[in-house]
């Protein structure tokens, strides 16, 4: 079964290209969503220009940073354990400095510095350019904090350092923040209001990736479909933009087409979508261009209209199903994946059955499924009682997982006998004689290496499958090479 982003990537320590003139060493770990991993590349770039080479050996670091996630309590507890580890090492290396970045930094702020005294520096997601100044504060013996949320920061002028990269795939951030006040989510409070990045800076970053041999990008944001560039500023202020700004504005459909046309040999993904902002025009762009992957991650969170309203999700069950129908009509070969929460406050057995029936209607290819955990600061945390017993949450979550497993098997079996295009990303985990990559639908494909190499686009005929992996034999290079 699919794991969460946290479980797939948590604790991945990152390494960047060595600069001989740099004299200090940075150790950085990232937890949580892909945006955190993208942000760590920005941080590494800023610090690389300020005297730091990155190391994957904790004990030799001068500076240790952890880029944090607050989306669930489990993620925060994992990070606290890592901070204990850092401080244990720090006792043998007193000159080492420890900092917390990201969402958890913004949410807890002074608590880390004053109450727990386990870090030297706390830096929120919009304050990474201030890192050199904050490090100077730390060097002078003072604690340092900057968690101010910005109305315009997009880091569009920073060239990210590609960390732990396979040299094939890369993340490209296009928006920051979120205007959707879902009652369970801390993101609007930890990352601020929504603003988009200037299109040409996005194109320039992709051009640099292409020039350096990368073959696939993921356009990234908390809600990519609400991308809107009209000259800068918050999306909510677009209503006050001039007629000229509105006439020349760029939406996500236009940006996606711009990238597809500009880089016809670059494979393009995007994440994450919000159902209320996934417009039909985007679907037509996906269908039109073969280099845009046919996979849409479309979180729904619940199949119950009552619970969706309690979550402040601005779509109904019926609207979501209509969107699913449009996807299947316009992009019939698309895979669809989900996020699902079990046991949201007041969820009844009837609500849970609505979720299962929605899953049966869509038959998702894969998904990320969790039981509800109360997040301090959210509307649900402030106003709603976490009243579903943990045993009930666990049982409902298992039923969701079991049904997803069944659907994933069914979706995988649809590929047997078909030939799919695979971008070779790495060696298979199970055999050094096999390559692993993903097809357009974001399903993992494994096949014998033969004479192919990492970075090749290979046509693979699928012979067998599991619920999450397709297995086959290569039948030649694809036209994308």
Short mmCIF file of C-alpha atoms in Angstrom, two decimals:
data_model
loop_
_atom_site.label_atom_id
_atom_site.label_comp_id
_atom_site.label_asym_id
_atom_site.label_seq_id
_atom_site.Cartn_x
_atom_site.Cartn_y
_atom_site.Cartn_z
CA UNK A 1 0.00 0.00 0.00
CA UNK A 2 1.11 3.51 -0.71
CA UNK A 3 2.78 5.31 2.15
CA UNK A 4 2.50 8.94 3.05
CA UNK A 5 5.06 11.39 1.76
CA UNK A 6 6.33 11.50 5.32
CA UNK A 7 6.90 7.76 5.44
CA UNK A 8 8.43 7.61 1.99
CA UNK A 9 10.87 10.46 2.44
CA UNK A 10 11.14 11.30 6.10
CA UNK A 11 14.60 11.89 7.45
CA UNK A 12 16.25 11.93 4.06
CA UNK A 13 19.52 13.76 4.54
CA UNK A 14 20.66 15.88 1.71
CA UNK A 15 24.02 16.40 0.02
CA UNK A 16 25.03 19.14 -2.40
CA UNK A 17 27.96 19.80 -4.72
CA UNK A 18 31.20 20.58 -2.93
CA UNK A 19 32.67 24.11 -3.12
CA UNK A 20 36.35 24.08 -2.15
CA UNK A 21 36.24 27.68 -0.91
CA UNK A 22 33.57 26.87 1.68
CA UNK A 23 34.93 26.11 5.15
CA UNK A 24 31.82 25.18 7.15
CA UNK A 25 29.59 22.12 6.99
CA UNK A 26 25.81 21.92 6.93
CA UNK A 27 23.70 18.86 7.73
CA UNK A 28 20.05 19.23 6.70
CA UNK A 29 17.12 16.84 6.95
CA UNK A 30 13.63 17.29 5.53
CA UNK A 31 10.32 15.84 6.66
CA UNK A 32 6.81 16.03 5.27
CA UNK A 33 5.56 17.25 1.92
CA UNK A 34 7.45 17.79 -1.32
CA UNK A 35 7.36 21.54 -0.69
CA UNK A 36 9.66 21.06 2.30
CA UNK A 37 12.14 19.15 0.16
CA UNK A 38 12.01 21.92 -2.43
CA UNK A 39 12.55 24.52 0.30
CA UNK A 40 15.59 22.63 1.57
CA UNK A 41 17.14 23.03 -1.88
CA UNK A 42 16.61 26.79 -1.57
CA UNK A 43 18.16 26.81 1.91
CA UNK A 44 21.16 24.82 0.69
CA UNK A 45 21.65 27.29 -2.15
CA UNK A 46 21.55 30.30 0.19
CA UNK A 47 23.98 28.71 2.63
CA UNK A 48 26.25 27.44 -0.14
CA UNK A 49 26.76 31.10 -1.06
CA UNK A 50 27.54 31.85 2.57
CA UNK A 51 30.38 29.42 3.22
CA UNK A 52 28.66 26.07 3.82
CA UNK A 53 29.22 22.75 2.11
CA UNK A 54 26.63 20.13 2.92
CA UNK A 55 27.57 16.87 4.60
CA UNK A 56 25.61 13.69 5.23
CA UNK A 57 27.62 13.01 8.40
CA UNK A 58 25.82 14.55 11.36
CA UNK A 59 28.78 14.42 13.72
CA UNK A 60 30.98 16.66 11.54
CA UNK A 61 28.43 19.41 10.95
CA UNK A 62 28.86 23.00 12.12
CA UNK A 63 25.19 23.67 11.48
CA UNK A 64 22.31 21.20 11.70
CA UNK A 65 18.92 22.13 10.25
CA UNK A 66 15.70 20.15 10.20
CA UNK A 67 12.95 21.21 7.80
CA UNK A 68 9.75 20.34 9.56
CA UNK A 69 6.17 19.29 8.99
CA UNK A 70 3.16 20.09 11.21
CA UNK A 71 0.45 18.36 9.22
CA UNK A 72 0.10 15.49 11.73
CA UNK A 73 1.15 14.87 15.29
CA UNK A 74 3.18 11.82 14.25
CA UNK A 75 5.41 14.00 12.07
CA UNK A 76 6.04 16.43 14.93
CA UNK A 77 6.92 13.63 17.33
CA UNK A 78 9.41 12.22 14.81
CA UNK A 79 11.08 15.62 14.54
CA UNK A 80 11.30 15.99 18.32
CA UNK A 81 13.15 12.67 18.47
CA UNK A 82 15.56 13.89 15.81
CA UNK A 83 16.18 17.08 17.81
CA UNK A 84 17.04 14.92 20.82
CA UNK A 85 19.55 13.08 18.62
CA UNK A 86 21.07 16.34 17.39
CA UNK A 87 21.47 17.63 20.92
CA UNK A 88 23.09 14.39 22.05
CA UNK A 89 25.70 14.93 19.32
CA UNK A 90 25.96 18.60 20.22
CA UNK A 91 27.06 17.69 23.75
CA UNK A 92 30.24 16.24 22.24
CA UNK A 93 30.58 19.15 19.80
CA UNK A 94 29.49 22.33 21.67
CA UNK A 95 30.24 24.59 18.71
CA UNK A 96 27.55 22.87 16.63
CA UNK A 97 24.41 24.97 16.10
CA UNK A 98 20.93 23.51 15.63
CA UNK A 99 18.03 25.16 13.83
CA UNK A 100 14.42 24.34 13.03
CA UNK A 101 12.97 25.38 9.67
CA UNK A 102 9.56 25.18 8.07
CA UNK A 103 6.01 24.73 9.30
CA UNK A 104 6.78 23.44 12.77
CA UNK A 105 9.15 26.37 13.28
CA UNK A 106 6.42 28.86 12.43
CA UNK A 107 3.80 27.11 14.54
CA UNK A 108 5.82 26.70 17.73
CA UNK A 109 8.03 29.79 17.41
CA UNK A 110 9.48 30.84 20.78
CA UNK A 111 8.56 27.53 22.43
CA UNK A 112 11.65 25.88 20.93
CA UNK A 113 13.93 28.68 22.10
CA UNK A 114 12.45 29.62 25.46
CA UNK A 115 10.61 26.66 26.93
CA UNK A 116 12.51 23.71 25.50
CA UNK A 117 15.89 25.33 24.74
CA UNK A 118 16.80 22.59 22.29
CA UNK A 119 17.60 24.80 19.29
CA UNK A 120 19.62 27.94 18.58
CA UNK A 121 17.58 29.20 15.66
CA UNK A 122 13.96 29.10 14.42
CA UNK A 123 13.24 30.08 10.82
CA UNK A 124 9.84 30.09 9.12
CA UNK A 125 9.19 29.16 5.47
CA UNK A 126 9.29 32.77 4.20
CA UNK A 127 12.46 33.82 6.04
CA UNK A 128 15.20 31.70 4.46
CA UNK A 129 16.91 34.69 2.85
CA UNK A 130 17.46 36.00 6.37
CA UNK A 131 19.52 32.92 7.32
CA UNK A 132 22.93 34.69 7.03
CA UNK A 133 21.75 37.42 9.44
CA UNK A 134 20.27 34.87 11.83
CA UNK A 135 23.50 32.86 11.80
CA UNK A 136 25.39 36.03 12.71
CA UNK A 137 23.04 36.45 15.68
CA UNK A 138 23.71 32.87 16.75
CA UNK A 139 27.49 33.37 16.35
CA UNK A 140 27.30 36.33 18.72
CA UNK A 141 25.73 34.14 21.37
CA UNK A 142 22.10 35.10 20.91
CA UNK A 143 19.14 32.96 19.94
CA UNK A 144 17.69 33.86 16.53
CA UNK A 145 14.13 33.75 15.24
CA UNK A 146 12.33 34.91 12.11
CA UNK A 147 8.94 33.43 11.35
CA UNK A 148 7.36 36.44 9.67
CA UNK A 149 5.07 35.39 6.81
CA UNK A 150 5.54 37.25 3.54
CA UNK A 151 3.01 38.60 1.06
CA UNK A 152 5.35 38.36 -1.90
CA UNK A 153 8.26 35.98 -1.24
CA UNK A 154 8.40 33.15 -3.80
CA UNK A 155 12.20 32.57 -3.94
CA UNK A 156 11.92 32.94 -7.70
CA UNK A 157 15.35 34.59 -7.77
CA UNK A 158 17.07 31.68 -6.00
CA UNK A 159 18.61 28.91 -8.08
CA UNK A 160 18.00 25.78 -5.98
CA UNK A 161 20.78 23.29 -5.36
CA UNK A 162 19.53 19.85 -6.41
CA UNK A 163 20.02 17.76 -3.31
CA UNK A 164 20.41 13.97 -3.30
CA UNK A 165 19.43 14.24 -6.96
CA UNK A 166 19.44 11.40 -9.43
CA UNK A 167 20.09 14.04 -12.08
CA UNK A 168 16.86 13.02 -13.79
CA UNK A 169 13.89 14.40 -11.85
CA UNK A 170 13.47 17.72 -10.05
CA UNK A 171 10.91 19.81 -8.17
CA UNK A 172 10.02 23.30 -9.42
CA UNK A 173 8.00 25.43 -7.01
CA UNK A 174 5.40 27.67 -8.69
CA UNK A 175 3.24 28.86 -5.77
CA UNK A 176 3.57 29.35 -2.03
CA UNK A 177 0.96 29.49 0.70
CA UNK A 178 -2.72 28.57 0.63
CA UNK A 179 -5.98 30.51 0.79
CA UNK A 180 -8.17 27.47 1.49
CA UNK A 181 -8.99 27.41 5.18
CA UNK A 182 -9.69 23.69 5.59
CA UNK A 183 -10.50 23.24 9.25
CA UNK A 184 -8.03 20.38 9.74
CA UNK A 185 -5.01 22.02 8.09
CA UNK A 186 -2.24 24.21 9.51
CA UNK A 187 -0.74 25.23 6.14
CA UNK A 188 -2.47 28.65 5.83
CA UNK A 189 -1.13 29.52 9.28
CA UNK A 190 2.39 28.20 8.75
CA UNK A 191 2.94 29.20 5.09
CA UNK A 192 0.72 32.23 4.73
CA UNK A 193 -1.52 33.45 1.96
CA UNK A 194 -1.29 32.28 -1.61
CA UNK A 195 1.02 33.96 -4.12
CA UNK A 196 2.43 32.81 -7.43
CA UNK A 197 5.83 32.94 -9.02
CA UNK A 198 6.66 34.95 -12.13
CA UNK A 199 6.34 32.66 -15.19
CA UNK A 200 9.64 33.55 -16.80
CA UNK A 201 11.58 32.65 -13.67
CA UNK A 202 9.87 29.24 -13.77
CA UNK A 203 10.79 28.79 -17.42
CA UNK A 204 14.39 29.85 -16.71
CA UNK A 205 14.70 27.30 -13.91
CA UNK A 206 13.35 24.54 -16.16
CA UNK A 207 15.74 25.60 -18.93
CA UNK A 208 18.64 25.28 -16.51
CA UNK A 209 17.45 21.81 -15.51
CA UNK A 210 17.12 20.79 -19.16
CA UNK A 211 20.59 22.12 -19.94
CA UNK A 212 21.94 19.97 -17.09
CA UNK A 213 20.36 16.76 -18.34
CA UNK A 214 17.19 16.55 -16.25
CA UNK A 215 14.32 14.71 -17.94
CA UNK A 216 11.32 15.29 -15.67
CA UNK A 217 9.99 18.11 -13.50
CA UNK A 218 7.15 18.39 -11.01
CA UNK A 219 5.45 21.78 -10.84
CA UNK A 220 4.85 22.18 -7.15
CA UNK A 221 2.57 24.09 -4.83
CA UNK A 222 0.13 23.67 -1.99
CA UNK A 223 -2.55 24.14 -4.66
CA UNK A 224 -1.04 24.33 -8.14
CA UNK A 225 -4.36 24.78 -9.95
CA UNK A 226 -4.89 28.16 -8.31
CA UNK A 227 -1.63 29.48 -9.81
CA UNK A 228 -2.24 33.04 -11.00
CA UNK A 229 0.42 35.52 -12.03
CA UNK A 230 -0.74 39.08 -12.65
CA UNK A 231 2.42 40.98 -11.80
CA UNK A 232 3.01 39.92 -8.21
CA UNK A 233 1.16 40.01 -4.92
CA UNK A 234 -1.38 37.84 -3.18
CA UNK A 235 -3.92 35.96 -5.23
CA UNK A 236 -6.74 37.39 -3.11
CA UNK A 237 -5.79 40.89 -4.29
CA UNK A 238 -6.29 40.00 -7.97
CA UNK A 239 -9.80 41.42 -7.74
CA UNK A 240 -8.23 44.87 -7.36
CA UNK A 241 -5.75 44.42 -10.22
CA UNK A 242 -5.83 46.77 -13.19
CA UNK A 243 -7.55 45.89 -16.45
CA UNK A 244 -4.13 45.47 -18.07
CA UNK A 245 -2.95 43.12 -15.31
CA UNK A 246 -6.09 41.02 -15.66
CA UNK A 247 -5.78 40.90 -19.44
CA UNK A 248 -2.18 39.70 -19.29
CA UNK A 249 -2.52 37.39 -16.28
CA UNK A 250 -1.33 33.79 -16.51
CA UNK A 251 -3.35 30.94 -15.01
CA UNK A 252 -2.24 27.37 -14.37
CA UNK A 253 -3.60 26.06 -17.67
CA UNK A 254 -1.55 28.67 -19.54
CA UNK A 255 1.58 28.01 -17.51
CA UNK A 256 1.26 24.26 -18.01
CA UNK A 257 0.91 24.72 -21.76
CA UNK A 258 3.83 27.16 -21.82
CA UNK A 259 6.08 24.57 -20.18
CA UNK A 260 4.85 21.71 -22.37
CA UNK A 261 5.46 23.65 -25.57
CA UNK A 262 8.76 25.13 -24.41
CA UNK A 263 10.20 21.77 -23.37
CA UNK A 264 8.64 19.07 -25.57
CA UNK A 265 11.17 16.42 -24.50
CA UNK A 266 10.80 17.17 -20.78
CA UNK A 267 8.25 15.09 -18.90
CA UNK A 268 5.96 17.25 -16.75
CA UNK A 269 4.09 16.41 -13.56
CA UNK A 270 2.28 18.67 -11.10
CA UNK A 271 1.10 18.47 -7.51
CA UNK A 272 -1.08 19.08 -5.58
CA UNK A 273 -4.53 19.89 -6.97
CA UNK A 274 -7.61 21.06 -5.10
CA UNK A 275 -10.93 19.86 -6.56
CA UNK A 276 -12.51 23.31 -6.37
CA UNK A 277 -9.75 24.79 -8.57
CA UNK A 278 -9.21 21.96 -11.07
CA UNK A 279 -10.77 23.52 -14.16
CA UNK A 280 -11.70 21.76 -17.37
CA UNK A 281 -9.21 23.90 -19.32
CA UNK A 282 -6.35 22.21 -17.43
CA UNK A 283 -7.68 18.79 -18.40
CA UNK A 284 -7.66 19.74 -22.08
CA UNK A 285 -4.02 20.87 -21.80
CA UNK A 286 -3.09 17.55 -20.14
CA UNK A 287 -4.83 15.64 -22.92
CA UNK A 288 -3.24 17.73 -25.69
CA UNK A 289 0.45 17.29 -24.84
CA UNK A 290 2.09 13.84 -24.60
CA UNK A 291 4.88 15.13 -22.35
CA UNK A 292 2.40 16.06 -19.61
CA UNK A 293 1.97 13.02 -17.39
CA UNK A 294 -1.47 11.49 -17.18
CA UNK A 295 -1.73 11.46 -13.41
CA UNK A 296 -3.80 13.76 -11.22
CA UNK A 297 -3.46 13.79 -7.46
CA UNK A 298 -6.88 15.00 -6.35
CA UNK A 299 -7.34 14.96 -2.56
CA UNK A 300 -10.94 14.58 -1.46
CA UNK A 301 -10.48 13.85 2.30
CA UNK A 302 -14.00 12.43 2.75
CA UNK A 303 -16.90 11.10 0.72
CA UNK A 304 -19.51 12.58 3.04
CA UNK A 305 -21.07 15.95 2.21
CA UNK A 306 -21.67 16.64 5.88
CA UNK A 307 -18.03 15.99 6.77
CA UNK A 308 -16.79 17.95 3.75
CA UNK A 309 -18.77 20.91 5.05
CA UNK A 310 -17.29 20.45 8.53
CA UNK A 311 -13.85 20.38 6.92
CA UNK A 312 -14.65 23.60 5.00
CA UNK A 313 -13.86 21.83 1.76
CA UNK A 314 -15.43 24.01 -0.92
CA UNK A 315 -16.77 21.15 -3.00
CA UNK A 316 -19.48 18.57 -2.53
CA UNK A 317 -19.38 14.84 -3.12
CA UNK A 318 -21.46 15.34 -6.27
CA UNK A 319 -19.20 18.09 -7.62
CA UNK A 320 -16.17 15.91 -7.03
CA UNK A 321 -17.77 12.99 -8.84
CA UNK A 322 -18.65 15.26 -11.78
CA UNK A 323 -15.00 16.32 -11.94
CA UNK A 324 -13.94 12.67 -11.90
CA UNK A 325 -16.31 12.03 -14.82
CA UNK A 326 -14.74 14.93 -16.75
CA UNK A 327 -11.25 13.60 -16.14
CA UNK A 328 -12.23 10.14 -17.37
CA UNK A 329 -13.84 11.64 -20.47
CA UNK A 330 -11.16 14.19 -21.41
CA UNK A 331 -8.09 12.25 -20.21
CA UNK A 332 -9.32 8.64 -20.28
CA UNK A 333 -5.90 7.14 -19.60
CA UNK A 334 -5.27 9.27 -16.51
CA UNK A 335 -4.65 7.74 -13.11
CA UNK A 336 -6.18 9.48 -10.11
CA UNK A 337 -4.85 9.37 -6.56
CA UNK A 338 -6.30 10.61 -3.29
CA UNK A 339 -5.80 11.88 0.23
CA UNK A 340 -8.31 10.54 2.77
CA UNK A 341 -8.88 11.25 6.45
CA UNK A 342 -10.61 8.69 8.66
CA UNK A 343 -12.32 9.68 11.89
CA UNK A 344 -12.74 13.43 11.47
CA UNK A 345 -14.72 14.93 14.39
CA UNK A 346 -18.40 13.91 14.40
CA UNK A 347 -17.84 11.34 11.63
CA UNK A 348 -20.56 8.68 11.82
CA UNK A 349 -20.64 5.21 10.37
CA UNK A 350 -22.87 6.57 7.61
CA UNK A 351 -20.26 9.22 6.79
CA UNK A 352 -17.58 6.53 6.66
CA UNK A 353 -19.69 4.42 4.31
CA UNK A 354 -20.04 7.48 2.05
CA UNK A 355 -16.25 7.60 1.84
CA UNK A 356 -16.06 3.92 0.91
CA UNK A 357 -18.76 4.34 -1.73
CA UNK A 358 -16.95 7.33 -3.25
CA UNK A 359 -13.77 5.26 -3.43
CA UNK A 360 -15.73 2.51 -5.16
CA UNK A 361 -16.99 5.07 -7.70
CA UNK A 362 -13.53 6.45 -8.52
CA UNK A 363 -11.34 3.36 -7.99
CA UNK A 364 -8.18 5.35 -7.29
CA UNK A 365 -4.82 4.05 -8.48
CA UNK A 366 -3.20 4.86 -5.15
CA UNK A 367 -3.64 7.14 -2.19
CA UNK A 368 -2.42 8.63 1.07
CA UNK A 369 -4.65 7.68 3.97
CA UNK A 370 -4.55 8.82 7.59
CA UNK A 371 -6.60 8.84 10.74
CA UNK A 372 -7.48 12.32 11.99
CA UNK A 373 -5.10 13.94 14.45
CA UNK A 374 -5.98 17.25 16.07
CA UNK A 375 -3.65 20.10 15.07
CA UNK A 376 -3.40 23.03 17.49
CA UNK A 377 -4.26 26.33 15.87
CA UNK A 378 -6.63 24.94 13.27
CA UNK A 379 -10.35 25.67 13.44
CA UNK A 380 -11.04 21.99 14.07
CA UNK A 381 -8.50 22.01 16.91
CA UNK A 382 -10.08 25.11 18.46
CA UNK A 383 -13.76 24.46 17.90
CA UNK A 384 -14.33 20.72 17.43
CA UNK A 385 -14.10 17.88 19.89
CA UNK A 386 -11.95 14.98 18.69
CA UNK A 387 -14.82 12.66 19.53
CA UNK A 388 -14.24 9.58 17.35
CA UNK A 389 -12.62 6.85 19.49
CA UNK A 390 -9.10 5.87 18.41
CA UNK A 391 -10.16 2.25 17.94
CA UNK A 392 -12.94 3.37 15.61
CA UNK A 393 -10.54 5.59 13.67
CA UNK A 394 -8.12 2.68 13.30
CA UNK A 395 -10.83 0.32 12.09
CA UNK A 396 -12.21 2.81 9.58
CA UNK A 397 -8.72 3.64 8.32
CA UNK A 398 -7.99 -0.05 7.81
CA UNK A 399 -11.19 -0.46 5.82
CA UNK A 400 -10.15 2.48 3.62
CA UNK A 401 -6.66 1.02 3.18
CA UNK A 402 -8.03 -2.44 2.36
CA UNK A 403 -10.39 -1.04 -0.26
CA UNK A 404 -7.61 1.06 -1.77
CA UNK A 405 -5.42 -2.04 -1.94
CA UNK A 406 -8.14 -3.83 -3.89
CA UNK A 407 -8.57 -0.94 -6.30
CA UNK A 408 -4.80 -0.54 -6.74
CA UNK A 409 -4.53 -4.20 -7.77
CA UNK A 410 -7.35 -3.71 -10.25
CA UNK A 411 -5.78 -0.58 -11.72
CA UNK A 412 -2.38 -2.29 -12.00
CA UNK A 413 -3.89 -5.30 -13.78
CA UNK A 414 -5.28 -2.98 -16.47
CA UNK A 415 -1.69 -2.47 -17.71
CA UNK A 416 -0.91 -6.17 -18.24
CA UNK A 417 -0.25 -6.79 -21.91
CA UNK A 418 0.14 -3.08 -22.63
CA UNK A 419 3.33 -1.19 -23.48
CA UNK A 420 4.07 1.87 -21.36
CA UNK A 421 6.71 4.57 -21.54
CA UNK A 422 9.01 4.57 -18.50
CA UNK A 423 11.61 7.12 -17.46
CA UNK A 424 14.45 5.15 -15.88
CA UNK A 425 15.17 6.77 -12.51
CA UNK A 426 17.23 4.27 -10.52
CA UNK A 427 18.16 0.67 -9.86
CA UNK A 428 15.41 -1.53 -8.50
CA UNK A 429 15.48 -1.94 -4.73
CA UNK A 430 15.26 -5.70 -5.08
CA UNK A 431 17.77 -6.39 -7.84
CA UNK A 432 20.84 -4.64 -9.23
CA UNK A 433 19.98 -6.28 -12.57
CA UNK A 434 16.73 -4.34 -12.90
CA UNK A 435 15.83 -0.71 -13.43
CA UNK A 436 12.98 1.15 -11.79
CA UNK A 437 11.04 4.13 -13.06
CA UNK A 438 7.52 5.46 -13.42
CA UNK A 439 5.11 5.53 -16.29
CA UNK A 440 2.99 8.53 -17.22
CA UNK A 441 0.39 7.46 -14.67
CA UNK A 442 3.01 7.61 -11.86
CA UNK A 443 2.98 3.84 -11.35
CA UNK A 444 6.35 2.24 -10.59
CA UNK A 445 7.63 -0.03 -13.36
CA UNK A 446 10.49 -2.54 -12.96
CA UNK A 447 12.26 -4.26 -15.88
CA UNK A 448 15.62 -5.95 -16.70
CA UNK A 449 18.43 -3.46 -17.32
CA UNK A 450 19.79 -4.88 -20.58
CA UNK A 451 21.72 -2.08 -22.30
CA UNK A 452 19.56 0.82 -21.12
CA UNK A 453 20.72 3.52 -18.72
CA UNK A 454 19.31 5.88 -16.10
CA UNK A 455 17.67 8.81 -17.87
CA UNK A 456 16.42 6.80 -20.84
CA UNK A 457 12.77 6.81 -21.83
CA UNK A 458 12.06 3.12 -22.44
CA UNK A 459 8.98 1.36 -23.78
CA UNK A 460 8.18 -1.54 -21.48
CA UNK A 461 5.64 -4.29 -22.13
CA UNK A 462 3.93 -5.17 -18.85
CA UNK A 463 3.73 -8.87 -18.01
CA UNK A 464 2.86 -9.03 -14.29
CA UNK A 465 2.02 -6.68 -11.44
CA UNK A 466 1.49 -6.16 -7.75
CA UNK A 467 -0.85 -3.54 -6.28
CA UNK A 468 1.83 -0.89 -6.58
CA UNK A 469 4.36 -2.11 -9.15
CA UNK A 470 4.26 -3.13 -12.80
CA UNK A 471 6.82 -5.63 -14.10
CA UNK A 472 7.77 -6.18 -17.70
CA UNK A 473 10.39 -6.31 -20.43
CA UNK A 474 11.87 -3.45 -22.46
CA UNK A 475 10.95 -3.35 -26.13
CA UNK A 476 12.96 -0.28 -27.15
CA UNK A 477 13.57 3.38 -26.57
CA UNK A 478 10.61 5.75 -26.80
CA UNK A 479 10.32 8.83 -29.00
CA UNK A 480 10.94 11.09 -25.98
CA UNK A 481 14.69 10.39 -26.13
#
